[in-house]
Amino acid sequence: MSRRSYKTELGCIACDELGELGAGKPHWLVETPQLLCAIDTHSLLLANRSTILLLSWSSDSTAAAPPPLKIRPDLSPIDAESISALEWLAFRDHRVIVAGTSSGYLLLYSLQGELIHRQMIYPERVLKLRVRGTKKDLIQDTSSEEFCLIMSGVIARFDGSDIQNMLQKWFEEANSRFSDQNPKSQDSEDFENTDVKIPYQLWNIGKYGTCADAAITGIMPPPLMEQQQSNQRYYCAVAVGEDAVISAYRLSENKGRSLVGAILSKVVPATFSTISSFSKLIWRNERSSPKKSDLKPRPFARASPLTCLKDHPRKGEKLTLSPSGTLAAITDSLGRILLLDTQALVVVRLWKGCQLSIHGDVGEQRYSIIKLFLF
């Protein structure tokens, strides 16, 4: 009896650009430390520290595949900035490339390699970009995309509708620029609005130490002793890391400042103003940097710890959510897989002697996750 195969061939890609990313060596896709990968229906994104490579293939074997597209983001050489996270962001009308940098910037690119948006989120290394759909409430069955940036002890959440509105405006301006024959309208600087900022929420989830991975699992009820508000929503976040294998937080949507955010909003500007005034007394010809406003820390919203699991020397490494968000598979440094019920915040299953490689082959990764949740 022949062995059943769970792999489906999607296409074949061969180009010279892959050589710059280390192609040609055995297991190069898995064993290259700085190589990032993100797959879509008919496209594959690969990135190293400074270059993003878009590769596409056609479902029709007779049709020619689109040529590879190479994107080189404008990174800061002073801060040794590099690409640290990569993902696709797809809506009904638009599909864009999203990248996070080691300096905390969010970059959005079109499929033609044009920079759509650049925004400072928080001055920390972006560990992962997460995209998922969430239900708006228990009555309406409609869903909206949720986009999150995971950093070391920090999580930022974007509402998909805000990003979609920004993309809609950008593509409309790009189409009008393309149709306009006036040479002045061909200058991309006329259409680049660096002052536009996509609204987002920021939480500190580093109470139990730095986190290696995290995710917002969904909406949860408010605390029992807190005043019930109809327009107030709370989210549940699960984090894994070195100090705490698993930790969970209740994230408040309240715009009110947390204690940490209040301290940062008062102390940091005052300290910066004092240092700036003192430096101007010494260097009167010093020019002010146009990006100082981007580097100002944003106040955190309230994040209340719910539970924490510490089991030294075990360390949490990776977290993968089920499509509904009710289950999470967590890998640790001891080669075990924990299946967490994100609603009850209880580990319901534990597999020993397993090693789930999140950085492995994309097909094997998806199959391993699916098989895990079918047990």
PDB file of N, CA, C and O in Angstrom, residues 12-50:
ATOM      1  N   CYS A  12       6.275  25.908  -9.617  1.00  0.00           N
ATOM      2  CA  CYS A  12       7.728  25.831  -9.619  1.00  0.00           C
ATOM      3  C   CYS A  12       8.287  27.223  -9.883  1.00  0.00           C
ATOM      4  O   CYS A  12       7.828  27.924 -10.795  1.00  0.00           O
ATOM      5  N   ILE A  13       9.267  27.619  -9.057  1.00  0.00           N
ATOM      6  CA  ILE A  13       9.867  28.938  -9.182  1.00  0.00           C
ATOM      7  C   ILE A  13      11.370  28.767  -9.357  1.00  0.00           C
ATOM      8  O   ILE A  13      12.017  28.067  -8.574  1.00  0.00           O
ATOM      9  N   ALA A  14      11.898  29.386 -10.370  1.00  0.00           N
ATOM     10  CA  ALA A  14      13.344  29.362 -10.606  1.00  0.00           C
ATOM     11  C   ALA A  14      13.757  30.708 -11.184  1.00  0.00           C
ATOM     12  O   ALA A  14      13.253  31.118 -12.235  1.00  0.00           O
ATOM     13  N   CYS A  15      14.641  31.408 -10.484  1.00  0.00           N
ATOM     14  CA  CYS A  15      15.105  32.703 -10.950  1.00  0.00           C
ATOM     15  C   CYS A  15      16.457  33.001 -10.310  1.00  0.00           C
ATOM     16  O   CYS A  15      16.818  32.427  -9.277  1.00  0.00           O
ATOM     17  N   ASP A  16      17.186  33.919 -10.905  1.00  0.00           N
ATOM     18  CA  ASP A  16      18.512  34.278 -10.418  1.00  0.00           C
ATOM     19  C   ASP A  16      18.446  35.019  -9.087  1.00  0.00           C
ATOM     20  O   ASP A  16      19.391  34.976  -8.295  1.00  0.00           O
ATOM     21  N   GLU A  17      17.325  35.701  -8.845  1.00  0.00           N
ATOM     22  CA  GLU A  17      17.209  36.490  -7.619  1.00  0.00           C
ATOM     23  C   GLU A  17      17.237  35.625  -6.360  1.00  0.00           C
ATOM     24  O   GLU A  17      17.595  36.099  -5.276  1.00  0.00           O
ATOM     25  N   LEU A  18      16.858  34.360  -6.484  1.00  0.00           N
ATOM     26  CA  LEU A  18      16.868  33.484  -5.313  1.00  0.00           C
ATOM     27  C   LEU A  18      18.284  33.221  -4.808  1.00  0.00           C
ATOM     28  O   LEU A  18      18.476  32.888  -3.636  1.00  0.00           O
ATOM     29  N   GLY A  19      19.262  33.347  -5.681  1.00  0.00           N
ATOM     30  CA  GLY A  19      20.645  33.128  -5.263  1.00  0.00           C
ATOM     31  C   GLY A  19      21.099  34.130  -4.221  1.00  0.00           C
ATOM     32  O   GLY A  19      21.940  33.812  -3.361  1.00  0.00           O
ATOM     33  N   GLU A  20      20.556  35.350  -4.252  1.00  0.00           N
ATOM     34  CA  GLU A  20      20.930  36.358  -3.265  1.00  0.00           C
ATOM     35  C   GLU A  20      20.423  36.009  -1.872  1.00  0.00           C
ATOM     36  O   GLU A  20      20.941  36.508  -0.873  1.00  0.00           O
ATOM     37  N   LEU A  21      19.399  35.164  -1.800  1.00  0.00           N
ATOM     38  CA  LEU A  21      18.824  34.776  -0.514  1.00  0.00           C
ATOM     39  C   LEU A  21      19.372  33.447  -0.016  1.00  0.00           C
ATOM     40  O   LEU A  21      18.904  32.933   1.005  1.00  0.00           O
ATOM     41  N   GLY A  22      20.324  32.869  -0.729  1.00  0.00           N
ATOM     42  CA  GLY A  22      20.942  31.631  -0.274  1.00  0.00           C
ATOM     43  C   GLY A  22      20.466  30.388  -0.964  1.00  0.00           C
ATOM     44  O   GLY A  22      20.814  29.268  -0.531  1.00  0.00           O
ATOM     45  N   ALA A  23      19.649  30.511  -2.005  1.00  0.00           N
ATOM     46  CA  ALA A  23      19.140  29.329  -2.710  1.00  0.00           C
ATOM     47  C   ALA A  23      20.289  28.569  -3.373  1.00  0.00           C
ATOM     48  O   ALA A  23      21.279  29.158  -3.801  1.00  0.00           O
ATOM     49  N   GLY A  24      20.131  27.259  -3.472  1.00  0.00           N
ATOM     50  CA  GLY A  24      21.160  26.412  -4.061  1.00  0.00           C
ATOM     51  C   GLY A  24      21.839  25.526  -3.041  1.00  0.00           C
ATOM     52  O   GLY A  24      22.440  24.505  -3.390  1.00  0.00           O
ATOM     53  N   LYS A  25      21.716  25.891  -1.761  1.00  0.00           N
ATOM     54  CA  LYS A  25      22.280  25.078  -0.696  1.00  0.00           C
ATOM     55  C   LYS A  25      21.208  24.155  -0.130  1.00  0.00           C
ATOM     56  O   LYS A  25      20.027  24.513  -0.117  1.00  0.00           O
ATOM     57  N   PRO A  26      21.558  22.971   0.357  1.00  0.00           N
ATOM     58  CA  PRO A  26      20.564  22.070   0.951  1.00  0.00           C
ATOM     59  C   PRO A  26      19.911  22.708   2.176  1.00  0.00           C
ATOM     60  O   PRO A  26      20.584  23.285   3.032  1.00  0.00           O
ATOM     61  N   HIS A  27      18.583  22.600   2.236  1.00  0.00           N
ATOM     62  CA  HIS A  27      17.787  23.112   3.360  1.00  0.00           C
ATOM     63  C   HIS A  27      17.995  24.612   3.572  1.00  0.00           C
ATOM     64  O   HIS A  27      17.939  25.115   4.691  1.00  0.00           O
ATOM     65  N   TRP A  28      18.219  25.370   2.496  1.00  0.00           N
ATOM     66  CA  TRP A  28      18.498  26.789   2.630  1.00  0.00           C
ATOM     67  C   TRP A  28      17.287  27.554   3.153  1.00  0.00           C
ATOM     68  O   TRP A  28      17.423  28.549   3.866  1.00  0.00           O
ATOM     69  N   LEU A  29      16.082  27.082   2.822  1.00  0.00           N
ATOM     70  CA  LEU A  29      14.873  27.797   3.248  1.00  0.00           C
ATOM     71  C   LEU A  29      14.637  27.667   4.744  1.00  0.00           C
ATOM     72  O   LEU A  29      14.009  28.522   5.360  1.00  0.00           O
ATOM     73  N   VAL A  30      15.149  26.614   5.352  1.00  0.00           N
ATOM     74  CA  VAL A  30      14.922  26.359   6.778  1.00  0.00           C
ATOM     75  C   VAL A  30      16.088  26.841   7.627  1.00  0.00           C
ATOM     76  O   VAL A  30      15.903  27.395   8.710  1.00  0.00           O
ATOM     77  N   GLU A  31      17.294  26.650   7.135  1.00  0.00           N
ATOM     78  CA  GLU A  31      18.472  26.876   7.963  1.00  0.00           C
ATOM     79  C   GLU A  31      19.095  28.254   7.796  1.00  0.00           C
ATOM     80  O   GLU A  31      20.136  28.514   8.384  1.00  0.00           O
ATOM     81  N   THR A  32      18.493  29.137   7.032  1.00  0.00           N
ATOM     82  CA  THR A  32      18.982  30.508   6.932  1.00  0.00           C
ATOM     83  C   THR A  32      18.346  31.332   8.044  1.00  0.00           C
ATOM     84  O   THR A  32      17.128  31.533   8.043  1.00  0.00           O
ATOM     85  N   PRO A  33      19.105  31.814   9.026  1.00  0.00           N
ATOM     86  CA  PRO A  33      18.507  32.436  10.216  1.00  0.00           C
ATOM     87  C   PRO A  33      17.684  33.681   9.912  1.00  0.00           C
ATOM     88  O   PRO A  33      16.604  33.861  10.472  1.00  0.00           O
ATOM     89  N   GLN A  34      18.168  34.553   9.023  1.00  0.00           N
ATOM     90  CA  GLN A  34      17.509  35.832   8.795  1.00  0.00           C
ATOM     91  C   GLN A  34      16.472  35.787   7.675  1.00  0.00           C
ATOM     92  O   GLN A  34      15.954  36.834   7.282  1.00  0.00           O
ATOM     93  N   LEU A  35      16.167  34.608   7.151  1.00  0.00           N
ATOM     94  CA  LEU A  35      15.237  34.508   6.032  1.00  0.00           C
ATOM     95  C   LEU A  35      13.798  34.447   6.532  1.00  0.00           C
ATOM     96  O   LEU A  35      13.452  33.620   7.372  1.00  0.00           O
ATOM     97  N   LEU A  36      12.957  35.343   6.009  1.00  0.00           N
ATOM     98  CA  LEU A  36      11.537  35.398   6.350  1.00  0.00           C
ATOM     99  C   LEU A  36      10.721  34.926   5.164  1.00  0.00           C
ATOM    100  O   LEU A  36      11.119  35.120   4.010  1.00  0.00           O
ATOM    101  N   CYS A  37       9.558  34.334   5.442  1.00  0.00           N
ATOM    102  CA  CYS A  37       8.737  33.756   4.386  1.00  0.00           C
ATOM    103  C   CYS A  37       7.269  34.000   4.677  1.00  0.00           C
ATOM    104  O   CYS A  37       6.831  33.905   5.829  1.00  0.00           O
ATOM    105  N   ALA A  38       6.496  34.320   3.638  1.00  0.00           N
ATOM    106  CA  ALA A  38       5.047  34.490   3.740  1.00  0.00           C
ATOM    107  C   ALA A  38       4.436  34.061   2.411  1.00  0.00           C
ATOM    108  O   ALA A  38       4.861  34.521   1.350  1.00  0.00           O
ATOM    109  N   ILE A  39       3.444  33.179   2.455  1.00  0.00           N
ATOM    110  CA  ILE A  39       2.862  32.619   1.240  1.00  0.00           C
ATOM    111  C   ILE A  39       1.421  33.079   1.093  1.00  0.00           C
ATOM    112  O   ILE A  39       0.690  33.251   2.081  1.00  0.00           O
ATOM    113  N   ASP A  40       1.024  33.313  -0.150  1.00  0.00           N
ATOM    114  CA  ASP A  40      -0.352  33.662  -0.499  1.00  0.00           C
ATOM    115  C   ASP A  40      -0.856  32.654  -1.522  1.00  0.00           C
ATOM    116  O   ASP A  40      -0.206  31.630  -1.765  1.00  0.00           O
ATOM    117  N   THR A  41      -1.991  32.920  -2.136  1.00  0.00           N
ATOM    118  CA  THR A  41      -2.595  31.959  -3.053  1.00  0.00           C
ATOM    119  C   THR A  41      -1.668  31.608  -4.203  1.00  0.00           C
ATOM    120  O   THR A  41      -1.408  30.440  -4.481  1.00  0.00           O
ATOM    121  N   HIS A  42      -1.150  32.606  -4.896  1.00  0.00           N
ATOM    122  CA  HIS A  42      -0.266  32.370  -6.030  1.00  0.00           C
ATOM    123  C   HIS A  42       1.003  33.204  -5.933  1.00  0.00           C
ATOM    124  O   HIS A  42       1.614  33.552  -6.946  1.00  0.00           O
ATOM    125  N   SER A  43       1.399  33.547  -4.715  1.00  0.00           N
ATOM    126  CA  SER A  43       2.579  34.382  -4.536  1.00  0.00           C
ATOM    127  C   SER A  43       3.334  33.947  -3.296  1.00  0.00           C
ATOM    128  O   SER A  43       2.754  33.429  -2.341  1.00  0.00           O
ATOM    129  N   LEU A  44       4.628  34.195  -3.319  1.00  0.00           N
ATOM    130  CA  LEU A  44       5.506  33.877  -2.208  1.00  0.00           C
ATOM    131  C   LEU A  44       6.405  35.071  -1.929  1.00  0.00           C
ATOM    132  O   LEU A  44       6.999  35.638  -2.850  1.00  0.00           O
ATOM    133  N   LEU A  45       6.483  35.447  -0.653  1.00  0.00           N
ATOM    134  CA  LEU A  45       7.351  36.528  -0.220  1.00  0.00           C
ATOM    135  C   LEU A  45       8.542  35.946   0.528  1.00  0.00           C
ATOM    136  O   LEU A  45       8.382  35.124   1.426  1.00  0.00           O
ATOM    137  N   LEU A  46       9.729  36.379   0.146  1.00  0.00           N
ATOM    138  CA  LEU A  46      10.951  36.025   0.848  1.00  0.00           C
ATOM    139  C   LEU A  46      11.700  37.309   1.160  1.00  0.00           C
ATOM    140  O   LEU A  46      11.701  38.248   0.357  1.00  0.00           O
ATOM    141  N   ALA A  47      12.334  37.351   2.319  1.00  0.00           N
ATOM    142  CA  ALA A  47      13.043  38.566   2.707  1.00  0.00           C
ATOM    143  C   ALA A  47      14.227  38.213   3.588  1.00  0.00           C
ATOM    144  O   ALA A  47      14.147  37.296   4.415  1.00  0.00           O
ATOM    145  N   ASN A  48      15.305  38.947   3.390  1.00  0.00           N
ATOM    146  CA  ASN A  48      16.431  38.880   4.314  1.00  0.00           C
ATOM    147  C   ASN A  48      16.469  40.191   5.089  1.00  0.00           C
ATOM    148  O   ASN A  48      15.442  40.852   5.250  1.00  0.00           O
ATOM    149  N   ARG A  49      17.597  40.603   5.542  1.00  0.00           N
ATOM    150  CA  ARG A  49      17.679  41.791   6.384  1.00  0.00           C
ATOM    151  C   ARG A  49      17.345  43.083   5.640  1.00  0.00           C
ATOM    152  O   ARG A  49      16.866  44.036   6.246  1.00  0.00           O
ATOM    153  N   SER A  50      17.571  43.133   4.337  1.00  0.00           N
ATOM    154  CA  SER A  50      17.427  44.405   3.621  1.00  0.00           C
ATOM    155  C   SER A  50      16.633  44.319   2.325  1.00  0.00           C
ATOM    156  O   SER A  50      16.397  45.355   1.702  1.00  0.00           O
TER     157      SER A  50
END
